[in-house]
Amino acid sequence: MLAENLFISKTTTLFNNALASLETLHIAFCFDDNYAMPASIAMSSVIVNNPNKNLVFHLFANNVSNEKIARFNQLTKENTSIICYEISNEFSINPDTLVLHVSASTCLRFVVPQILNKVTSRVLYLDCDVLCINSLDELVSTDLTNKFSAVVPDIGKTQEKQCAACDIPYGEYFNAGMIYINTDMWVENNLTEKAFNMINSGKVYKFADQDVLNILMQGKTVFLPKRFNTITSLTVGGNEDNLIEADTAIIHYVTGNKPWYQLYITQLYQHYIATSPWANDRLLLANENAPSTTRRYAKLLASQHKYLAAIKYYVLYLMHKTTKKR
């Protein structure tokens, strides 16, 4: 079993509130400094829609500034607790396997069940690019007896490619943005060490940690309806949220077009930003690593005959592109 100090350098309880009459739900997020804001928005959405639970948030923070960590104190409620785990400098992932702009921080989910098994046999892992828009009661009542986790199958296009690549039956490749984990089963089978051995072996997995988790947990998962991990790809204007079904519990915004950028923000996401510690911050126009999104916005404005605005954003695109080349 890998030692905890290989991963965690410091643990801090930001606040600890609980109501004796409520059941407790443990939820984990893993992020670096760039994802602190969306993590807080996702947490706020969980808090708003699950007032009938004691919510214990476990934040696995990789090089996150003290200023940003301090902001999470604004999420305090009478049924909410937050514990922050600072990631050790010893934590590392073979960079050769981190393709498709995957961050090393995403592999922190390998650590979560082992660390939290001391306090809970069940934990809900969520990516930071999600919104919870309904109660999680049905999800967390899932029976995980003799199962590693409850998950949602990925979309068909991903199934077609990754089932073959990972030697998994079609339809059983899951998206790892939401995983309800049986920590006892995880620890008994030593999955943390197995996962790190796989990811650092030198073999390149297209979807890195997600592929590894699919391979390790194959045949030992409960598959849930897509409303518990509704995969959504945003386009300029963020109108895709209007197509979300009413019973959806979790929206998962995949691709680089994230709703915390001005070009892709949705009315629904804006509502939850307003309930978060980042409510008064100005949003970036788009992903600074993807200036082409600004060009696409200029094209959209031109198609709407908003020519002055289109010129403005096209100039911003050119400036951004020029700056990146220096």
PDB file of C-alpha atoms in Angstrom, residues 30-252:
ATOM      1  CA  CYS A  30      -9.386  17.395  -7.373  1.00  0.00           C
ATOM      2  CA  PHE A  31      -7.975  20.541  -8.954  1.00  0.00           C
ATOM      3  CA  ASP A  32      -5.068  22.887  -9.534  1.00  0.00           C
ATOM      4  CA  ASP A  33      -5.063  26.690  -9.376  1.00  0.00           C
ATOM      5  CA  ASN A  34      -6.749  27.027 -12.777  1.00  0.00           C
ATOM      6  CA  TYR A  35      -9.795  25.039 -11.682  1.00  0.00           C
ATOM      7  CA  ALA A  36     -10.414  26.494  -8.218  1.00  0.00           C
ATOM      8  CA  MET A  37     -13.181  28.757  -9.521  1.00  0.00           C
ATOM      9  CA  PRO A  38     -15.229  26.084 -11.358  1.00  0.00           C
ATOM     10  CA  ALA A  39     -14.732  23.743  -8.381  1.00  0.00           C
ATOM     11  CA  SER A  40     -16.390  26.295  -6.107  1.00  0.00           C
ATOM     12  CA  ILE A  41     -19.262  26.793  -8.554  1.00  0.00           C
ATOM     13  CA  ALA A  42     -19.840  23.032  -8.772  1.00  0.00           C
ATOM     14  CA  MET A  43     -19.794  22.819  -4.964  1.00  0.00           C
ATOM     15  CA  SER A  44     -22.250  25.691  -4.668  1.00  0.00           C
ATOM     16  CA  SER A  45     -24.643  23.932  -7.039  1.00  0.00           C
ATOM     17  CA  VAL A  46     -24.480  20.782  -4.892  1.00  0.00           C
ATOM     18  CA  ILE A  47     -25.185  22.816  -1.744  1.00  0.00           C
ATOM     19  CA  VAL A  48     -28.176  24.594  -3.289  1.00  0.00           C
ATOM     20  CA  ASN A  49     -29.827  21.375  -4.474  1.00  0.00           C
ATOM     21  CA  ASN A  50     -29.101  19.068  -1.524  1.00  0.00           C
ATOM     22  CA  PRO A  51     -30.253  20.824   1.659  1.00  0.00           C
ATOM     23  CA  ASN A  52     -31.319  17.465   3.169  1.00  0.00           C
ATOM     24  CA  LYS A  53     -27.743  16.187   3.556  1.00  0.00           C
ATOM     25  CA  ASN A  54     -24.731  17.007   5.661  1.00  0.00           C
ATOM     26  CA  LEU A  55     -22.268  17.762   2.864  1.00  0.00           C
ATOM     27  CA  VAL A  56     -18.596  17.108   3.527  1.00  0.00           C
ATOM     28  CA  PHE A  57     -16.411  18.379   0.687  1.00  0.00           C
ATOM     29  CA  HIS A  58     -12.883  16.986   0.386  1.00  0.00           C
ATOM     30  CA  LEU A  59     -10.707  19.264  -1.759  1.00  0.00           C
ATOM     31  CA  PHE A  60      -7.513  17.748  -3.152  1.00  0.00           C
ATOM     32  CA  ALA A  61      -5.690  20.946  -4.104  1.00  0.00           C
ATOM     33  CA  ASN A  62      -2.559  20.820  -6.246  1.00  0.00           C
ATOM     34  CA  ASN A  63      -0.568  24.091  -6.041  1.00  0.00           C
ATOM     35  CA  VAL A  64      -3.639  26.238  -5.372  1.00  0.00           C
ATOM     36  CA  SER A  65      -2.957  29.723  -3.997  1.00  0.00           C
ATOM     37  CA  ASN A  66      -3.841  30.549  -0.391  1.00  0.00           C
ATOM     38  CA  GLU A  67      -6.064  33.386  -1.631  1.00  0.00           C
ATOM     39  CA  LYS A  68      -8.200  31.009  -3.666  1.00  0.00           C
ATOM     40  CA  ILE A  69      -8.390  28.411  -0.900  1.00  0.00           C
ATOM     41  CA  ALA A  70      -9.538  31.144   1.500  1.00  0.00           C
ATOM     42  CA  ARG A  71     -12.457  31.951  -0.789  1.00  0.00           C
ATOM     43  CA  PHE A  72     -13.995  28.545  -0.150  1.00  0.00           C
ATOM     44  CA  ASN A  73     -14.801  29.754   3.369  1.00  0.00           C
ATOM     45  CA  GLN A  74     -17.635  31.736   1.797  1.00  0.00           C
ATOM     46  CA  LEU A  75     -19.475  28.449   1.147  1.00  0.00           C
ATOM     47  CA  THR A  76     -20.105  27.861   4.845  1.00  0.00           C
ATOM     48  CA  LYS A  77     -23.607  26.624   5.699  1.00  0.00           C
ATOM     49  CA  GLU A  78     -25.028  24.885   8.756  1.00  0.00           C
ATOM     50  CA  ASN A  79     -24.911  21.526   6.932  1.00  0.00           C
ATOM     51  CA  THR A  80     -21.613  21.994   5.082  1.00  0.00           C
ATOM     52  CA  SER A  81     -17.991  21.121   5.882  1.00  0.00           C
ATOM     53  CA  ILE A  82     -14.825  21.579   3.816  1.00  0.00           C
ATOM     54  CA  ILE A  83     -11.519  19.788   4.304  1.00  0.00           C
ATOM     55  CA  CYS A  84      -8.542  20.739   2.132  1.00  0.00           C
ATOM     56  CA  TYR A  85      -5.719  18.331   1.309  1.00  0.00           C
ATOM     57  CA  GLU A  86      -2.581  20.023  -0.028  1.00  0.00           C
ATOM     58  CA  ILE A  87      -0.811  17.806  -2.542  1.00  0.00           C
ATOM     59  CA  SER A  88       2.795  16.888  -1.801  1.00  0.00           C
ATOM     60  CA  ASN A  89       5.643  17.882  -4.106  1.00  0.00           C
ATOM     61  CA  GLU A  90       6.377  14.160  -4.303  1.00  0.00           C
ATOM     62  CA  PHE A  91       3.224  13.655  -6.385  1.00  0.00           C
ATOM     63  CA  SER A  92       4.106  13.165 -10.050  1.00  0.00           C
ATOM     64  CA  ILE A  93       2.760  11.500 -13.171  1.00  0.00           C
ATOM     65  CA  ASN A  94       4.698  10.290 -16.212  1.00  0.00           C
ATOM     66  CA  PRO A  95       4.170  13.265 -18.581  1.00  0.00           C
ATOM     67  CA  ASP A  96       4.397  11.012 -21.649  1.00  0.00           C
ATOM     68  CA  THR A  97       0.966   9.575 -20.901  1.00  0.00           C
ATOM     69  CA  LEU A  98      -0.746  12.949 -20.385  1.00  0.00           C
ATOM     70  CA  VAL A  99      -1.995  13.543 -23.907  1.00  0.00           C
ATOM     71  CA  LEU A 100      -5.027  15.612 -25.039  1.00  0.00           C
ATOM     72  CA  HIS A 101      -4.060  18.404 -22.591  1.00  0.00           C
ATOM     73  CA  VAL A 102      -4.844  16.173 -19.603  1.00  0.00           C
ATOM     74  CA  SER A 103      -3.518  17.704 -16.370  1.00  0.00           C
ATOM     75  CA  ALA A 104      -1.618  15.670 -13.798  1.00  0.00           C
ATOM     76  CA  SER A 105      -4.189  16.886 -11.263  1.00  0.00           C
ATOM     77  CA  THR A 106      -6.863  14.720 -12.853  1.00  0.00           C
ATOM     78  CA  CYS A 107      -4.915  11.636 -11.694  1.00  0.00           C
ATOM     79  CA  LEU A 108      -5.440  12.741  -8.101  1.00  0.00           C
ATOM     80  CA  ARG A 109      -8.712  10.826  -8.205  1.00  0.00           C
ATOM     81  CA  PHE A 110      -6.554   7.695  -7.834  1.00  0.00           C
ATOM     82  CA  VAL A 111      -5.709   8.952  -4.326  1.00  0.00           C
ATOM     83  CA  VAL A 112      -9.200   9.939  -3.143  1.00  0.00           C
ATOM     84  CA  PRO A 113     -10.637   6.526  -2.116  1.00  0.00           C
ATOM     85  CA  GLN A 114      -7.493   5.447  -0.272  1.00  0.00           C
ATOM     86  CA  ILE A 115      -7.245   8.675   1.738  1.00  0.00           C
ATOM     87  CA  LEU A 116     -10.955   8.926   2.512  1.00  0.00           C
ATOM     88  CA  ASN A 117     -11.490   5.271   3.414  1.00  0.00           C
ATOM     89  CA  LYS A 118     -10.519   6.241   6.966  1.00  0.00           C
ATOM     90  CA  VAL A 119     -13.678   8.364   7.266  1.00  0.00           C
ATOM     91  CA  THR A 120     -16.221   6.899   4.834  1.00  0.00           C
ATOM     92  CA  SER A 121     -17.009   3.770   2.847  1.00  0.00           C
ATOM     93  CA  ARG A 122     -18.701   5.828   0.122  1.00  0.00           C
ATOM     94  CA  VAL A 123     -17.526   8.971  -1.646  1.00  0.00           C
ATOM     95  CA  LEU A 124     -18.857  10.835  -4.670  1.00  0.00           C
ATOM     96  CA  TYR A 125     -16.045  12.026  -6.935  1.00  0.00           C
ATOM     97  CA  LEU A 126     -16.955  14.885  -9.294  1.00  0.00           C
ATOM     98  CA  ASP A 127     -14.966  16.714 -11.964  1.00  0.00           C
ATOM     99  CA  CYS A 128     -14.848  20.485 -11.550  1.00  0.00           C
ATOM    100  CA  ASP A 129     -16.588  21.150 -14.886  1.00  0.00           C
ATOM    101  CA  VAL A 130     -19.986  19.972 -13.660  1.00  0.00           C
ATOM    102  CA  LEU A 131     -23.195  21.450 -12.306  1.00  0.00           C
ATOM    103  CA  CYS A 132     -25.573  19.705  -9.939  1.00  0.00           C
ATOM    104  CA  ILE A 133     -29.083  20.884 -10.777  1.00  0.00           C
ATOM    105  CA  ASN A 134     -31.233  18.378  -8.852  1.00  0.00           C
ATOM    106  CA  SER A 135     -31.095  16.207  -5.747  1.00  0.00           C
ATOM    107  CA  LEU A 136     -28.426  13.496  -5.538  1.00  0.00           C
ATOM    108  CA  ASP A 137     -30.569  11.256  -3.305  1.00  0.00           C
ATOM    109  CA  GLU A 138     -31.194   8.586  -5.936  1.00  0.00           C
ATOM    110  CA  LEU A 139     -27.551   8.455  -6.985  1.00  0.00           C
ATOM    111  CA  VAL A 140     -26.148   7.994  -3.481  1.00  0.00           C
ATOM    112  CA  SER A 141     -28.738   5.360  -2.582  1.00  0.00           C
ATOM    113  CA  THR A 142     -27.204   3.043  -5.218  1.00  0.00           C
ATOM    114  CA  ASP A 143     -26.269  -0.358  -3.787  1.00  0.00           C
ATOM    115  CA  LEU A 144     -22.509  -0.841  -4.197  1.00  0.00           C
ATOM    116  CA  THR A 145     -22.249  -4.249  -2.533  1.00  0.00           C
ATOM    117  CA  ASN A 146     -19.335  -6.090  -4.215  1.00  0.00           C
ATOM    118  CA  LYS A 147     -18.973  -3.198  -6.693  1.00  0.00           C
ATOM    119  CA  PHE A 148     -16.179  -0.675  -7.050  1.00  0.00           C
ATOM    120  CA  SER A 149     -18.424   2.157  -8.136  1.00  0.00           C
ATOM    121  CA  ALA A 150     -21.540   3.516  -9.789  1.00  0.00           C
ATOM    122  CA  VAL A 151     -20.869   5.268 -13.102  1.00  0.00           C
ATOM    123  CA  VAL A 152     -22.503   6.456 -16.328  1.00  0.00           C
ATOM    124  CA  PRO A 153     -21.542   5.029 -19.753  1.00  0.00           C
ATOM    125  CA  ASP A 154     -19.729   7.488 -22.006  1.00  0.00           C
ATOM    126  CA  ILE A 155     -21.205   8.716 -25.280  1.00  0.00           C
ATOM    127  CA  GLY A 156     -21.349   6.399 -28.299  1.00  0.00           C
ATOM    128  CA  LYS A 157     -18.472   8.012 -30.196  1.00  0.00           C
ATOM    129  CA  THR A 158     -16.133   7.457 -27.255  1.00  0.00           C
ATOM    130  CA  GLN A 159     -17.431   3.917 -26.713  1.00  0.00           C
ATOM    131  CA  GLU A 160     -16.586   2.990 -30.299  1.00  0.00           C
ATOM    132  CA  LYS A 161     -12.935   3.950 -29.895  1.00  0.00           C
ATOM    133  CA  GLN A 162     -12.140   3.249 -26.263  1.00  0.00           C
ATOM    134  CA  CYS A 163     -13.915  -0.069 -25.787  1.00  0.00           C
ATOM    135  CA  ALA A 164     -11.604  -1.580 -28.397  1.00  0.00           C
ATOM    136  CA  ALA A 165      -8.530   0.233 -27.059  1.00  0.00           C
ATOM    137  CA  CYS A 166      -9.184  -0.893 -23.472  1.00  0.00           C
ATOM    138  CA  ASP A 167     -10.587  -4.345 -24.309  1.00  0.00           C
ATOM    139  CA  ILE A 168     -13.953  -3.537 -22.734  1.00  0.00           C
ATOM    140  CA  PRO A 169     -17.371  -4.720 -24.052  1.00  0.00           C
ATOM    141  CA  TYR A 170     -19.187  -2.038 -26.030  1.00  0.00           C
ATOM    142  CA  GLY A 171     -21.399   0.067 -23.790  1.00  0.00           C
ATOM    143  CA  GLU A 172     -19.376  -0.550 -20.627  1.00  0.00           C
ATOM    144  CA  TYR A 173     -16.783   2.212 -21.003  1.00  0.00           C
ATOM    145  CA  PHE A 174     -17.714   4.945 -18.519  1.00  0.00           C
ATOM    146  CA  ASN A 175     -17.016   8.647 -18.252  1.00  0.00           C
ATOM    147  CA  ALA A 176     -14.963   9.330 -15.119  1.00  0.00           C
ATOM    148  CA  GLY A 177     -16.359  12.821 -14.449  1.00  0.00           C
ATOM    149  CA  MET A 178     -18.776  11.319 -11.913  1.00  0.00           C
ATOM    150  CA  ILE A 179     -17.862   8.217  -9.913  1.00  0.00           C
ATOM    151  CA  TYR A 180     -19.687   7.098  -6.769  1.00  0.00           C
ATOM    152  CA  ILE A 181     -17.005   4.970  -5.107  1.00  0.00           C
ATOM    153  CA  ASN A 182     -17.017   2.083  -2.649  1.00  0.00           C
ATOM    154  CA  THR A 183     -13.803   2.976  -0.809  1.00  0.00           C
ATOM    155  CA  ASP A 184     -13.704  -0.346   1.071  1.00  0.00           C
ATOM    156  CA  MET A 185     -13.630  -2.360  -2.153  1.00  0.00           C
ATOM    157  CA  TRP A 186     -11.097   0.046  -3.615  1.00  0.00           C
ATOM    158  CA  VAL A 187      -8.658  -0.317  -0.711  1.00  0.00           C
ATOM    159  CA  GLU A 188      -9.150  -4.099  -0.406  1.00  0.00           C
ATOM    160  CA  ASN A 189      -8.085  -4.437  -4.046  1.00  0.00           C
ATOM    161  CA  ASN A 190      -5.222  -1.935  -3.768  1.00  0.00           C
ATOM    162  CA  LEU A 191      -6.473   0.085  -6.754  1.00  0.00           C
ATOM    163  CA  THR A 192      -4.486   3.231  -5.925  1.00  0.00           C
ATOM    164  CA  GLU A 193      -1.149   1.487  -6.330  1.00  0.00           C
ATOM    165  CA  LYS A 194      -2.344  -0.449  -9.386  1.00  0.00           C
ATOM    166  CA  ALA A 195      -3.587   2.760 -11.020  1.00  0.00           C
ATOM    167  CA  PHE A 196      -0.307   4.616 -10.501  1.00  0.00           C
ATOM    168  CA  ASN A 197       1.678   1.637 -11.755  1.00  0.00           C
ATOM    169  CA  MET A 198      -0.386   1.645 -14.958  1.00  0.00           C
ATOM    170  CA  ILE A 199      -0.294   5.397 -15.580  1.00  0.00           C
ATOM    171  CA  ASN A 200       3.469   5.564 -14.962  1.00  0.00           C
ATOM    172  CA  SER A 201       4.351   2.390 -16.885  1.00  0.00           C
ATOM    173  CA  GLY A 202       5.261   4.223 -20.081  1.00  0.00           C
ATOM    174  CA  LYS A 203       2.194   3.074 -21.979  1.00  0.00           C
ATOM    175  CA  VAL A 204       0.168   5.961 -23.395  1.00  0.00           C
ATOM    176  CA  TYR A 205      -3.538   5.857 -22.602  1.00  0.00           C
ATOM    177  CA  LYS A 206      -5.558   8.206 -24.794  1.00  0.00           C
ATOM    178  CA  PHE A 207      -7.795   9.317 -21.932  1.00  0.00           C
ATOM    179  CA  ALA A 208      -5.119   8.740 -19.270  1.00  0.00           C
ATOM    180  CA  ASP A 209      -6.702   8.207 -15.848  1.00  0.00           C
ATOM    181  CA  GLN A 210     -10.153   7.520 -17.321  1.00  0.00           C
ATOM    182  CA  ASP A 211      -8.828   4.598 -19.377  1.00  0.00           C
ATOM    183  CA  VAL A 212      -6.952   3.241 -16.373  1.00  0.00           C
ATOM    184  CA  LEU A 213     -10.036   3.372 -14.152  1.00  0.00           C
ATOM    185  CA  ASN A 214     -12.149   1.653 -16.796  1.00  0.00           C
ATOM    186  CA  ILE A 215      -9.645  -1.177 -17.105  1.00  0.00           C
ATOM    187  CA  LEU A 216      -9.226  -1.647 -13.339  1.00  0.00           C
ATOM    188  CA  MET A 217     -12.934  -1.575 -12.495  1.00  0.00           C
ATOM    189  CA  GLN A 218     -14.209  -3.562 -15.487  1.00  0.00           C
ATOM    190  CA  GLY A 219     -17.087  -5.849 -14.582  1.00  0.00           C
ATOM    191  CA  LYS A 220     -17.401  -4.413 -11.075  1.00  0.00           C
ATOM    192  CA  THR A 221     -19.445  -1.261 -11.690  1.00  0.00           C
ATOM    193  CA  VAL A 222     -23.126  -0.296 -11.525  1.00  0.00           C
ATOM    194  CA  PHE A 223     -24.279   1.618 -14.598  1.00  0.00           C
ATOM    195  CA  LEU A 224     -26.597   4.561 -13.992  1.00  0.00           C
ATOM    196  CA  PRO A 225     -28.802   6.608 -16.368  1.00  0.00           C
ATOM    197  CA  LYS A 226     -27.171   9.510 -18.198  1.00  0.00           C
ATOM    198  CA  ARG A 227     -29.016  12.059 -16.057  1.00  0.00           C
ATOM    199  CA  PHE A 228     -26.320  11.504 -13.435  1.00  0.00           C
ATOM    200  CA  ASN A 229     -23.556  12.557 -15.855  1.00  0.00           C
ATOM    201  CA  THR A 230     -25.086  14.352 -18.822  1.00  0.00           C
ATOM    202  CA  ILE A 231     -22.261  14.984 -21.299  1.00  0.00           C
ATOM    203  CA  THR A 232     -22.618  18.442 -22.840  1.00  0.00           C
ATOM    204  CA  SER A 233     -20.442  20.153 -25.479  1.00  0.00           C
ATOM    205  CA  LEU A 234     -20.991  23.905 -25.592  1.00  0.00           C
ATOM    206  CA  THR A 235     -20.844  26.132 -28.645  1.00  0.00           C
ATOM    207  CA  VAL A 236     -20.617  29.926 -28.729  1.00  0.00           C
ATOM    208  CA  GLY A 237     -23.611  31.382 -26.922  1.00  0.00           C
ATOM    209  CA  GLY A 238     -24.082  28.415 -24.587  1.00  0.00           C
ATOM    210  CA  ASN A 239     -27.566  27.431 -25.756  1.00  0.00           C
ATOM    211  CA  GLU A 240     -27.035  23.706 -25.126  1.00  0.00           C
ATOM    212  CA  ASP A 241     -28.318  23.957 -21.549  1.00  0.00           C
ATOM    213  CA  ASN A 242     -31.767  24.677 -22.990  1.00  0.00           C
ATOM    214  CA  LEU A 243     -31.826  21.070 -24.230  1.00  0.00           C
ATOM    215  CA  ILE A 244     -31.135  19.510 -20.821  1.00  0.00           C
ATOM    216  CA  GLU A 245     -33.915  17.206 -19.613  1.00  0.00           C
ATOM    217  CA  ALA A 246     -35.804  18.213 -16.479  1.00  0.00           C
ATOM    218  CA  ASP A 247     -34.740  15.196 -14.416  1.00  0.00           C
ATOM    219  CA  THR A 248     -31.018  15.751 -15.015  1.00  0.00           C
ATOM    220  CA  ALA A 249     -28.999  15.705 -11.787  1.00  0.00           C
ATOM    221  CA  ILE A 250     -25.487  16.432 -13.103  1.00  0.00           C
ATOM    222  CA  ILE A 251     -24.408  18.304 -16.233  1.00  0.00           C
ATOM    223  CA  HIS A 252     -20.828  17.647 -17.326  1.00  0.00           C
TER     224      HIS A 252
END
